[in-house]
Every structure is written in C-alpha cells, then in structure tokens.
Amino acid sequence: MRQIPLGAKGTSMLRVQPEHLANRFKDALLPQVLATPVMILVMENAALNAMRPYFDAGESAVGTAVDVRHFAATPVGHEVRATAEVINVEGRRVDFKVSASDDKEEIGSGTHQRIVIDLGSFNERLAEKGASLRNGGPDSFRHKGLPADRGDG
C-alpha cells in the first residue's frame, strides 16, 4: 500500500429504491424511508473509494468499525451522497470522518475505520474457515494467535 494522505476523500452515491427501505429490513409497519444499514453501506463505499487509488495489486480494505448517527429520513427516489475523509492512518488502519446527505439535507455523520488487507491471505483464511464447517464445525478453526472462545468469559 502506498501512503494514504490525511485529507484524502472519496464519495459514493445511491438513488433510494424500494429495496433500500427500513420497512424491508425490519418491520413492515416502519415508514418507507432509507434504512440505516443502507446509509452506512454508502458511507463505507465512500471510504473505500478514498483508499482505492493507494492500493497495491492484490490489496483491498475491510471495514472494522462504524460509529454513525442517522438523523434525517430519506424517501424513495432521492439521491444519497456519502463523503469520507481520511483523518488518521496508523499502519494498515485508516480512520475516516463520514457523512451522508440527500437532495435536501445532511442525513447522517460519524466515523468509520477500515484495515488494508492482502486479498490472497484473506481469501486463504476465509477458505480455511469455510472448510472448518465442512470438516467438523467452527471449533476446528482457530485464528492464529487467538485462543478459542470457551464460553466462560
């Protein structure tokens, strides 16, 4: 990974469709407005877009933390635009200030964190984890360096 500069920015946009609504994710009685998880998805995509120019071949990034508030409703048909700005970089960890707005107002803001990964290594660990389910369950998979969860803590 090339050094990601503080202040690097990314954006992502989404036109709100019926499948993005809160009443599709939870209770059908909820209002027909953009679901919070979908707003977060757009914010995460903005952060990924801020990082993308700095990846080396075979790299990507996964989200590891989200702390956002969703404070205004957005109905079907409106466009949501998220922005992400790099505010801290420590090794492979990148922290962002994120926000989202619709055609009328800001609808959410907060922070997000991503970790740069090597796709080859990540996919190998994922395949091992998948194989553990086929070969005796989740107890047969142990992340390197971490103890098994014994359910006593």
CSV table of C-alpha atoms in Angstrom, one decimal:
chain,number,residue,atom,x,y,z
A,1,MET,CA,0.0,0.0,0.0
A,2,ARG,CA,1.2,3.4,-0.9
A,3,GLN,CA,0.9,6.0,1.9
A,4,ILE,CA,-2.7,7.3,2.1
A,5,PRO,CA,-2.5,11.1,2.8
A,6,LEU,CA,-4.6,12.7,5.5
A,7,GLY,CA,-7.4,14.6,3.9
A,8,ALA,CA,-7.9,12.1,1.0
A,9,LYS,CA,-11.5,12.0,0.1
A,10,GLY,CA,-14.0,9.6,-1.5
A,11,THR,CA,-17.6,9.7,-2.4
A,12,SER,CA,-20.4,7.3,-3.2
A,13,MET,CA,-24.0,7.8,-4.4
A,14,LEU,CA,-27.2,5.8,-4.3
A,15,ARG,CA,-30.7,6.5,-5.6
A,16,VAL,CA,-33.1,5.2,-3.0
A,17,GLN,CA,-35.1,2.3,-4.3
A,18,PRO,CA,-37.9,0.3,-2.5
A,19,GLU,CA,-35.3,-2.4,-1.6
A,20,HIS,CA,-33.3,0.1,0.4
A,21,LEU,CA,-36.2,1.0,2.8
A,22,ALA,CA,-36.4,0.3,6.6
A,23,ASN,CA,-39.7,-1.5,6.2
A,24,ARG,CA,-38.0,-4.1,4.0
A,25,PHE,CA,-35.2,-4.8,6.5
A,26,LYS,CA,-37.2,-4.8,9.8
A,27,ASP,CA,-40.9,-4.4,10.4
A,28,ALA,CA,-43.3,-3.8,7.5
A,29,LEU,CA,-45.0,-1.1,9.7
A,30,LEU,CA,-41.9,1.1,9.6
A,31,PRO,CA,-42.0,4.2,7.4
A,32,GLN,CA,-40.9,3.9,3.9
A,33,VAL,CA,-37.5,5.6,4.4
A,34,LEU,CA,-33.9,4.8,3.8
A,35,ALA,CA,-32.7,2.1,6.2
A,36,THR,CA,-29.7,3.0,8.4
A,37,PRO,CA,-27.7,-0.1,7.3
A,38,VAL,CA,-28.0,1.1,3.7
A,39,MET,CA,-26.8,4.6,4.6
A,40,ILE,CA,-23.8,3.0,6.3
A,41,LEU,CA,-23.1,0.9,3.2
A,42,VAL,CA,-22.9,4.1,1.1
A,43,MET,CA,-20.6,5.7,3.7
A,44,GLU,CA,-18.4,2.6,3.7
A,45,ASN,CA,-18.2,2.7,-0.1
A,46,ALA,CA,-17.1,6.3,0.0
A,47,ALA,CA,-14.3,5.4,2.4
A,48,LEU,CA,-13.2,2.5,0.2
A,49,ASN,CA,-13.2,4.9,-2.8
A,50,ALA,CA,-10.9,7.3,-0.9
A,51,MET,CA,-8.4,4.4,-0.4
A,52,ARG,CA,-8.7,2.7,-3.7
A,53,PRO,CA,-6.0,4.9,-5.6
A,54,TYR,CA,-3.4,3.9,-3.0
A,55,PHE,CA,-3.8,0.1,-3.1
A,56,ASP,CA,-1.1,-2.1,-4.5
A,57,ALA,CA,-2.0,-5.0,-6.7
A,58,GLY,CA,-3.8,-7.7,-4.6
A,59,GLU,CA,-4.9,-5.3,-1.9
A,60,SER,CA,-8.3,-4.1,-0.7
A,61,ALA,CA,-9.8,-3.0,2.7
A,62,VAL,CA,-12.4,-4.3,5.0
A,63,GLY,CA,-14.5,-2.3,7.5
A,64,THR,CA,-13.7,-2.8,11.1
A,65,ALA,CA,-15.6,-0.1,13.0
A,66,VAL,CA,-18.6,2.2,12.4
A,67,ASP,CA,-19.9,4.9,14.7
A,68,VAL,CA,-22.6,7.0,13.0
A,69,ARG,CA,-25.8,8.8,13.7
A,70,HIS,CA,-28.7,8.7,11.2
A,71,PHE,CA,-30.7,11.9,12.0
A,72,ALA,CA,-32.9,12.6,8.9
A,73,ALA,CA,-35.3,10.4,6.8
A,74,THR,CA,-34.9,10.0,3.1
A,75,PRO,CA,-37.8,8.7,0.9
A,76,VAL,CA,-37.7,6.6,-2.3
A,77,GLY,CA,-36.4,8.4,-5.4
A,78,HIS,CA,-34.0,10.8,-3.6
A,79,GLU,CA,-30.3,10.5,-4.2
A,80,VAL,CA,-28.0,9.9,-1.2
A,81,ARG,CA,-24.4,11.0,-1.5
A,82,ALA,CA,-21.8,10.0,1.1
A,83,THR,CA,-18.4,11.5,1.6
A,84,ALA,CA,-15.4,10.1,3.5
A,85,GLU,CA,-12.3,11.9,4.5
A,86,VAL,CA,-9.1,10.3,5.9
A,87,ILE,CA,-8.4,11.7,9.4
A,88,ASN,CA,-5.8,9.2,10.7
A,89,VAL,CA,-3.6,6.5,9.3
A,90,GLU,CA,-1.7,4.0,11.5
A,91,GLY,CA,0.0,1.2,9.5
A,92,ARG,CA,-2.8,-0.7,7.8
A,93,ARG,CA,-5.6,1.0,9.8
A,94,VAL,CA,-7.3,4.1,8.2
A,95,ASP,CA,-9.8,6.2,10.1
A,96,PHE,CA,-12.4,8.4,8.3
A,97,LYS,CA,-14.9,11.1,9.0
A,98,VAL,CA,-18.0,10.2,7.1
A,99,SER,CA,-21.3,12.0,6.3
A,100,ALA,CA,-24.3,11.4,4.1
A,101,SER,CA,-26.8,13.9,2.5
A,102,ASP,CA,-29.8,13.6,0.4
A,103,ASP,CA,-31.2,16.2,-2.1
A,104,LYS,CA,-32.4,18.3,0.8
A,105,GLU,CA,-30.1,18.0,3.9
A,106,GLU,CA,-27.4,16.1,5.8
A,107,ILE,CA,-28.9,12.8,6.9
A,108,GLY,CA,-26.1,11.2,8.9
A,109,SER,CA,-22.5,11.6,10.1
A,110,GLY,CA,-19.8,9.9,12.2
A,111,THR,CA,-16.6,7.9,11.9
A,112,HIS,CA,-15.6,4.7,10.1
A,113,GLN,CA,-12.4,2.5,10.2
A,114,ARG,CA,-11.0,0.2,7.6
A,115,ILE,CA,-8.0,-2.1,7.5
A,116,VAL,CA,-5.9,-2.7,4.4
A,117,ILE,CA,-5.8,-6.5,3.6
A,118,ASP,CA,-3.9,-8.7,1.2
A,119,LEU,CA,-6.6,-10.4,-0.7
A,120,GLY,CA,-4.6,-13.7,-1.2
A,121,SER,CA,-4.0,-14.1,2.5
A,122,PHE,CA,-7.5,-13.0,3.4
A,123,ASN,CA,-9.1,-15.5,0.9
A,124,GLU,CA,-6.9,-18.3,2.2
A,125,ARG,CA,-8.1,-17.7,5.8
A,126,LEU,CA,-11.7,-17.5,4.6
A,127,ALA,CA,-11.3,-20.8,2.8
A,128,GLU,CA,-9.9,-22.4,5.9
A,129,LYS,CA,-12.8,-21.1,7.9
A,130,GLY,CA,-15.3,-22.5,5.3
A,131,ALA,CA,-13.5,-25.8,5.4
A,132,SER,CA,-13.8,-26.0,9.1
A,133,LEU,CA,-17.6,-26.1,8.9
A,134,ARG,CA,-17.4,-28.9,6.4
A,135,ASN,CA,-14.9,-30.8,8.5
A,136,GLY,CA,-16.2,-30.8,12.0
A,137,GLY,CA,-17.6,-27.4,12.8
A,138,PRO,CA,-16.3,-24.0,13.9
A,139,ASP,CA,-14.1,-25.4,16.8
A,140,SER,CA,-11.8,-26.8,14.2
A,141,PHE,CA,-10.8,-23.3,13.0
A,142,ARG,CA,-8.5,-21.1,15.2
A,143,HIS,CA,-7.3,-17.7,14.2
A,144,LYS,CA,-3.5,-17.7,14.5
A,145,GLY,CA,-2.5,-16.3,17.9
A,146,LEU,CA,-6.0,-16.1,19.4
A,147,PRO,CA,-7.4,-18.6,22.0
A,148,ALA,CA,-10.6,-20.5,21.4
A,149,ASP,CA,-13.7,-19.0,22.9
A,150,ARG,CA,-14.6,-21.4,25.6
A,151,GLY,CA,-17.8,-19.6,26.5
A,152,ASP,CA,-16.5,-18.8,30.0
A,153,GLY,CA,-15.9,-15.1,29.6
